[in-house]
CSV table of C-alpha atoms in Angstrom, one decimal:
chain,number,residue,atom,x,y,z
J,61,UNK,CA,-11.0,11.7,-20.6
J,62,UNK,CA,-9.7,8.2,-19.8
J,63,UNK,CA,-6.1,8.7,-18.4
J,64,UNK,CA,-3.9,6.2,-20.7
J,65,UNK,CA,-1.3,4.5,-18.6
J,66,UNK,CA,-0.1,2.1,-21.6
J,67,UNK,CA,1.3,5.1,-23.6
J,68,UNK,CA,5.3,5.5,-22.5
J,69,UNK,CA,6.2,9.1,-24.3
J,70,UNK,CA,9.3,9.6,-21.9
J,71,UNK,CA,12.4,7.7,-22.8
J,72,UNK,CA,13.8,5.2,-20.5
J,73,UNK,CA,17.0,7.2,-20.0
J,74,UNK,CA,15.3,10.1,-18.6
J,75,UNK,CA,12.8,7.9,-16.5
J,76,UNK,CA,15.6,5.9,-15.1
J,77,UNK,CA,17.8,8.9,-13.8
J,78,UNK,CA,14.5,10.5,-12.7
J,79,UNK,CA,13.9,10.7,-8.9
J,80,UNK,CA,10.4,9.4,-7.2
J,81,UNK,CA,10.1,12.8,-5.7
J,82,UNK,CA,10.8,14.5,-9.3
J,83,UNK,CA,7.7,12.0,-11.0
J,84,UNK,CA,5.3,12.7,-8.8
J,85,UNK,CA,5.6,16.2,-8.5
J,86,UNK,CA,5.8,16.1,-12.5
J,87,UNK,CA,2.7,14.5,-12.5
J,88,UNK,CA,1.0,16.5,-9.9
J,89,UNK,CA,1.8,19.2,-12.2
J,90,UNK,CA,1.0,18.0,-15.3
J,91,UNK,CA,-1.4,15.5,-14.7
J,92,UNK,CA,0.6,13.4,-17.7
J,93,UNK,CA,0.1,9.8,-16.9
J,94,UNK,CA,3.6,8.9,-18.6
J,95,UNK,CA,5.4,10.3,-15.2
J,96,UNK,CA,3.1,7.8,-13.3
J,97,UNK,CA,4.2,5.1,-15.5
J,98,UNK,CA,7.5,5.9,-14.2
J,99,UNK,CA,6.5,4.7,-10.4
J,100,UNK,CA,4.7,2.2,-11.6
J,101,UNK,CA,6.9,0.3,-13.8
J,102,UNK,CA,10.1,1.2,-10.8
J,103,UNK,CA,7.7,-0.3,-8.1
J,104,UNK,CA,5.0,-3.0,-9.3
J,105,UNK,CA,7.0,-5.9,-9.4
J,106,UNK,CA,7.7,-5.6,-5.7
J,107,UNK,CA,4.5,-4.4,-4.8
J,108,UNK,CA,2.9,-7.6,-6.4
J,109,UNK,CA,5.4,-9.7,-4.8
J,110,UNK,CA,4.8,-8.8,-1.6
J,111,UNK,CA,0.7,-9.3,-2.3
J,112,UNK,CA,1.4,-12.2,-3.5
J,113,UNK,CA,3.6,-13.0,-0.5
J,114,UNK,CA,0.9,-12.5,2.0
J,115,UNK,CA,-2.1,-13.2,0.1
J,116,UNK,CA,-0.8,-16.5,-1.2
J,117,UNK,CA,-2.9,-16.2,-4.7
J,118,UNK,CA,-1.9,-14.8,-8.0
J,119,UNK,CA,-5.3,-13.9,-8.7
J,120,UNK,CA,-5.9,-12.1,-5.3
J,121,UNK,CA,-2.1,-10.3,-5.7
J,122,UNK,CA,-3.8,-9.0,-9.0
J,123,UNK,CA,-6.4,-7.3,-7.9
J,124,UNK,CA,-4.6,-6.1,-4.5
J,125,UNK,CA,-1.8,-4.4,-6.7
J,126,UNK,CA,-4.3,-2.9,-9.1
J,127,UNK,CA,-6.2,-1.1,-5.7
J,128,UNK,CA,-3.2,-0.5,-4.3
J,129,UNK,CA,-1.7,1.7,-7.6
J,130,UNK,CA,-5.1,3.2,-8.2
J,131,UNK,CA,-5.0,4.5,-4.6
J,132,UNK,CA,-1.8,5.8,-4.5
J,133,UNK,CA,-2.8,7.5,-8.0
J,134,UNK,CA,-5.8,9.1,-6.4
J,135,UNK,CA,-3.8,10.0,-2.8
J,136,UNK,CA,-0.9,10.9,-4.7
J,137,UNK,CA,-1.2,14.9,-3.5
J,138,UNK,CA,-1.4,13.6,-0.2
J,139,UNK,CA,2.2,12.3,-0.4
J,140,UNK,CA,4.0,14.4,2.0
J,141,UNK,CA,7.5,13.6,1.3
J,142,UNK,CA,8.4,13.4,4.8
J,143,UNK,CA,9.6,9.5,4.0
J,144,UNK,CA,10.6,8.0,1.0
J,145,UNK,CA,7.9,7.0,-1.7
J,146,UNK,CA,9.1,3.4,-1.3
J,147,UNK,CA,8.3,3.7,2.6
J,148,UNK,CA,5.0,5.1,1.8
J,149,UNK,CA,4.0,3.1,-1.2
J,150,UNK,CA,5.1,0.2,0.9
J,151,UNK,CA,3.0,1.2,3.8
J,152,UNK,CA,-0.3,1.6,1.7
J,153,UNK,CA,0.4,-2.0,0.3
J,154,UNK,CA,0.8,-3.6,4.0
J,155,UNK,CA,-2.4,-2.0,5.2
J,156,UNK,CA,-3.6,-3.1,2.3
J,157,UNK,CA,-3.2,-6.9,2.5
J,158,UNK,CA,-3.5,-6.9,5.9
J,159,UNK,CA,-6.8,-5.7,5.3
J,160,UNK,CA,-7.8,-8.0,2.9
J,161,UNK,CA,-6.6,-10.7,5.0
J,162,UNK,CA,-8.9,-9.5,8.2
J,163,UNK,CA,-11.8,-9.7,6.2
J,164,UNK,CA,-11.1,-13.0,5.6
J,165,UNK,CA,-9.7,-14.3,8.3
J,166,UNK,CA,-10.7,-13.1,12.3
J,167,UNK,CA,-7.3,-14.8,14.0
J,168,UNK,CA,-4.5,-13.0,11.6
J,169,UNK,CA,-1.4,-12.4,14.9
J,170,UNK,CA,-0.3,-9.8,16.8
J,171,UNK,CA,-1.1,-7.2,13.7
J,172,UNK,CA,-5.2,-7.6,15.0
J,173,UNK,CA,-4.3,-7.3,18.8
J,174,UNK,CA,-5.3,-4.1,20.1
J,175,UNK,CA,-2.5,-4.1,22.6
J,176,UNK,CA,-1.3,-0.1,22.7
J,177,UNK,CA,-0.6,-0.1,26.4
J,178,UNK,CA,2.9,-1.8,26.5
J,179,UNK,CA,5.8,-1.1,29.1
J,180,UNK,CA,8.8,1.7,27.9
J,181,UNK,CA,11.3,-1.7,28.4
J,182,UNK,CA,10.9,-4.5,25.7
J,183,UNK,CA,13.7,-6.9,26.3
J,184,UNK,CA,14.1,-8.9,23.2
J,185,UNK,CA,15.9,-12.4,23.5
J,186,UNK,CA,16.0,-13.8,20.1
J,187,UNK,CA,19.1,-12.5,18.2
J,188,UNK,CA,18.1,-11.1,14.4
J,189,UNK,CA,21.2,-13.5,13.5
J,190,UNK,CA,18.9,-16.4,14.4
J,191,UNK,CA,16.1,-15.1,12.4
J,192,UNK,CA,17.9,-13.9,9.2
J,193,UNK,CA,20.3,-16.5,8.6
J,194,UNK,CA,17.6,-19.5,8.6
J,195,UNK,CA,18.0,-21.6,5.5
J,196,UNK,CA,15.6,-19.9,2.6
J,197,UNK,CA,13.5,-23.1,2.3
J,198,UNK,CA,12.8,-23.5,5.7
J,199,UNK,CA,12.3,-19.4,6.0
J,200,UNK,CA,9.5,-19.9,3.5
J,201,UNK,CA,7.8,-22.9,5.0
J,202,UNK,CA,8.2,-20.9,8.5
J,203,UNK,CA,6.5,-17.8,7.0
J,204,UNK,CA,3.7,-19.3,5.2
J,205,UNK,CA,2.8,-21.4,9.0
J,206,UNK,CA,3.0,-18.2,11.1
J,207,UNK,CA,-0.4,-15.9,11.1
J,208,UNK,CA,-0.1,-13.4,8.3
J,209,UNK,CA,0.4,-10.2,10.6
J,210,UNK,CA,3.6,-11.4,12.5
J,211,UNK,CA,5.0,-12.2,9.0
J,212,UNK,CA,4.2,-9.0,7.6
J,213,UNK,CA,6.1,-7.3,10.7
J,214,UNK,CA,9.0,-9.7,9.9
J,215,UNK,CA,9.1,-8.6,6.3
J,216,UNK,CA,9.3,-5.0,7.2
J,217,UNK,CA,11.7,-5.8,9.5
J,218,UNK,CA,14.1,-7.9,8.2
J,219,UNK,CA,13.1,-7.6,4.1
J,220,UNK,CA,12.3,-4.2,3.5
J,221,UNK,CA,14.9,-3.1,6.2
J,222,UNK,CA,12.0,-0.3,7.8
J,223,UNK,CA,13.0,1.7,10.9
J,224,UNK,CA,11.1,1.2,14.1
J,225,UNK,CA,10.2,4.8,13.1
J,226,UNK,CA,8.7,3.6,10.3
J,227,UNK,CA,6.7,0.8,11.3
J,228,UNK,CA,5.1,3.0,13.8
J,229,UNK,CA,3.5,4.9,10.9
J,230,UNK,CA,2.9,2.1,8.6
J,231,UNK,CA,0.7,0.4,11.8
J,232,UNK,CA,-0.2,3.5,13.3
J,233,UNK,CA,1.1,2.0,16.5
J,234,UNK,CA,3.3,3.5,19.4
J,235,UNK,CA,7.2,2.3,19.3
J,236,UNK,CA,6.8,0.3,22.4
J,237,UNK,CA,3.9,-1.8,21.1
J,238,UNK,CA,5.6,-1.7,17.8
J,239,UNK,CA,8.9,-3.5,19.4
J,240,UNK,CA,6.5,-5.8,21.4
J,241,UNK,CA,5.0,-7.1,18.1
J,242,UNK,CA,7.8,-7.6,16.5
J,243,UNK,CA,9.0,-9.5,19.7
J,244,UNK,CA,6.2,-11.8,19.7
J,245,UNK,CA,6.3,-12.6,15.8
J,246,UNK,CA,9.9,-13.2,16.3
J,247,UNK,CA,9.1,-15.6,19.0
J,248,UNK,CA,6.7,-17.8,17.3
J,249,UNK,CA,8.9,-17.7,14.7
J,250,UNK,CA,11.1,-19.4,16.5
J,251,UNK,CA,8.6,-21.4,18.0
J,252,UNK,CA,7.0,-22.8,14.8
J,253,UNK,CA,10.6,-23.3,13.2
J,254,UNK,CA,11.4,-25.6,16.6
J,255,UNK,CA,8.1,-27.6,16.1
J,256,UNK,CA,8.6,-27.8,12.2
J,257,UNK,CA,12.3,-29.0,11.9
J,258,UNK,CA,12.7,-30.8,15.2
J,259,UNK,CA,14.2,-33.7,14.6
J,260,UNK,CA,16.6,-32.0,11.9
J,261,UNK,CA,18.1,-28.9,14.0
A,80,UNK,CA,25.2,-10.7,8.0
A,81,UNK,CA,23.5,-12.9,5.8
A,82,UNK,CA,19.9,-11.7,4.7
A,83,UNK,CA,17.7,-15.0,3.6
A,84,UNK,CA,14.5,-12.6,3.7
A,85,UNK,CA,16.6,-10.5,0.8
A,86,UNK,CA,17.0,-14.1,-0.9
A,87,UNK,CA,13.8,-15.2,-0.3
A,88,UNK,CA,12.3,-11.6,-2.0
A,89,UNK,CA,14.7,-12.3,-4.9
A,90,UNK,CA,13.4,-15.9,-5.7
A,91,UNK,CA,9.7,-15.1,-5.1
A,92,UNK,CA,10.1,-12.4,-7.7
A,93,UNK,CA,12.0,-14.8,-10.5
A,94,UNK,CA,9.0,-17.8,-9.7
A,95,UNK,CA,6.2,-15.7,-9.9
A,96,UNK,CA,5.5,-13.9,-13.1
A,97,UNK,CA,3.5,-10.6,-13.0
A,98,UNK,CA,0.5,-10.0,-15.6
A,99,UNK,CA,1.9,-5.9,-15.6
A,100,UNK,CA,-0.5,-5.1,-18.5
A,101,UNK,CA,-3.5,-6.5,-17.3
A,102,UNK,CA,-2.9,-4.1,-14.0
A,103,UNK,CA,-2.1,-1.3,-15.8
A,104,UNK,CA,-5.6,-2.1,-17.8
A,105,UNK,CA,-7.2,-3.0,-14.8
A,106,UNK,CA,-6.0,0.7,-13.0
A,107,UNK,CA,-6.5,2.7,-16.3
A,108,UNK,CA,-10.1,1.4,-16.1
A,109,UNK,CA,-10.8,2.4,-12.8
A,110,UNK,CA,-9.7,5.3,-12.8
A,111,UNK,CA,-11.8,6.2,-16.3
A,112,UNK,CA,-14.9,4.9,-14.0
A,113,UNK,CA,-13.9,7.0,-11.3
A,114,UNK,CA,-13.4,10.1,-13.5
A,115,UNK,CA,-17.2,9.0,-15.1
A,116,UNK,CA,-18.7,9.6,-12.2
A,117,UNK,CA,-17.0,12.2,-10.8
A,118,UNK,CA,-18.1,14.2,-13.8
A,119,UNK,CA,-21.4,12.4,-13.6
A,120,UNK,CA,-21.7,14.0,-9.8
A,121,UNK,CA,-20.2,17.8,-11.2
A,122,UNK,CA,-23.0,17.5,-13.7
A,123,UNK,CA,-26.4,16.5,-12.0
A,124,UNK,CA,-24.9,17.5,-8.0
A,125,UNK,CA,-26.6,21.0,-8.3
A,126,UNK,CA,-30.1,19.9,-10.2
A,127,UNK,CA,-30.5,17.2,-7.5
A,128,UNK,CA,-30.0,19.6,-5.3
A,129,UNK,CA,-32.1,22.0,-6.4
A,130,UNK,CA,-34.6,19.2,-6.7
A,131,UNK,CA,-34.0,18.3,-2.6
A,132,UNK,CA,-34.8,22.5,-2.1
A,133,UNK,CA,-38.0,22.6,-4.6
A,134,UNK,CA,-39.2,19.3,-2.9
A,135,UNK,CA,-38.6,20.7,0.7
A,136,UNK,CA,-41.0,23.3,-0.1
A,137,UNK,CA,-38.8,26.5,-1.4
A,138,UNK,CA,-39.5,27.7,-4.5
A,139,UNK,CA,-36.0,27.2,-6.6
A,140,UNK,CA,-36.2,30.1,-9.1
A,141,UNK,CA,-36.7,32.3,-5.9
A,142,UNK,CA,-33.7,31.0,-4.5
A,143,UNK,CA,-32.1,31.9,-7.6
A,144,UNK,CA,-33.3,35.0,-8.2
A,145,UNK,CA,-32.1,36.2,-5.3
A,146,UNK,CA,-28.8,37.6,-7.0
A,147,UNK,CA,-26.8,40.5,-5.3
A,148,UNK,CA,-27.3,43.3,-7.2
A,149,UNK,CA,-24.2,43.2,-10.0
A,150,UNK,CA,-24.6,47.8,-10.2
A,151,UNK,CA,-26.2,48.1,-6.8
A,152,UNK,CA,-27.8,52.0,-6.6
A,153,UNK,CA,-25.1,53.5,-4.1
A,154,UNK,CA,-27.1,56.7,-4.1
């Protein structure tokens, strides 16, 4: 039997005070596609923004977003609770695009760099200040110019607010070469927002 | 501290308008495909592999009627 995802029985009071952890485990146990709908309709508007962030094509956004949900629906048992849904939802989508975007692309940043082997100390010289308070329109330009990986570490960073913690497990990466990445995309942020907007800084 | 990523998130998602229903199609579909074949595989998986057994040489119905005695003769 086809599971009907376009089929809302539970009313939007109850799915609003309901919890991520209470849906899925509603689901799980009832297999009732309307507790699905619940995550779906909290968390599909970010997770398409953010494939449509990296992927930089509605169409391509489309079809990421519709994977993305359809694997989180299938690895939904796998969901350990250990972070938040958002963290791990989140997660799946990042891999996700990232993914897309390797097969595309062979140059992609410091995401592709197999670079596991970093130093315990990671001094960091660029304040976040610097990064987070650059004009919107100028963030966007900088972002779209920078390879795709060292913006996705930027956006977990700075957007989605993710622990160091976090972005260990969403790159599968020690937290030393995790801090070195983020170091480096920082960097040619910097670097590409100097070159851009020279002559008006 | 001022966020622009946070800014940047909120404008992205008022410009760009998302086609919901024609995800929730798109995942509804695959996953009736994947539940096809899936059903498909519980189906056929044991006569094709029966099939592998009688065409590696061992007689199937053998292999089947080698059932454990249901009122074995404990005497």
């Amino acid at each position: 039997m086809f599971i009907n995802l376009l089929n809302p029985v539970i009313s939007g009071a109850v799915s609003k005070s309901m919890t991520d952890e209470e849906a899925i485990e509603l689901y799980l146990a009832t297999q009732n596609a309307n507790y699905f709908n619940i995550l779906y309709d909290r968390y599909s508007p970010k997770v398409f923004g953010k494939c449509f962030s990296l992927l930089k094509s509605e169409a391509k956004a489309q079809d990421a977003a519709q994977e993305i949900f359809v694997k989180v629906l299938l690895n939904l048992s796998k969901f350990s609770g250990k972070s938040k849904f958002s963290t791990w939802l989140y997660s799946i989508t990042y891999n996700f695009c990232i993914d897309m975007i390797r097969k595309n692309k062979k140059n992609i940043g410091v995401l592709v760099d197999d670079i596991n082997a970093f130093g315990d100390e990671v001094v960091d010289e660029i304040d976040d200040s610097e990064i987070m308070e650059t004009n919107v329109k100028r963030l966007k330009v900088v972002l779209n110019e920078i390879p795709a990986g060292d913006k996705a570490i930027l956006l977990m960073k700075y957007q989605d607010e993710f622990s160091i913690k976090d972005i260990c497990g969403i790159l599968n990466k020690s937290e030393s070469a995790v801090k070195m990445k983020i170091k480096r995309a920082k960097e040619k942020f910097v670097k590409t927002y100097k070159e851009l907007y020279k002559d008006v800084a | 501290m001022r966020n622009s990523f946070k800014e940047l998130e909120k404008e992205e998602m008022q410009n760009v308008s998302m086609p919901s229903d024609a995800i929730k199609k798109g995942i509804t579909s695959d996953i009736g495909i994947l539940k096809f074949v899936s059903t498909i595989v519980e189906m056929y998986f044991p006569k094709i592999a029966d099939l592998f057994v009688g065409l590696s040489g061992s007689d199937v119905n053998t292999q089947k009627s080698k059932k454990p005695n249901r009122y074995p003769d404990l005497n």
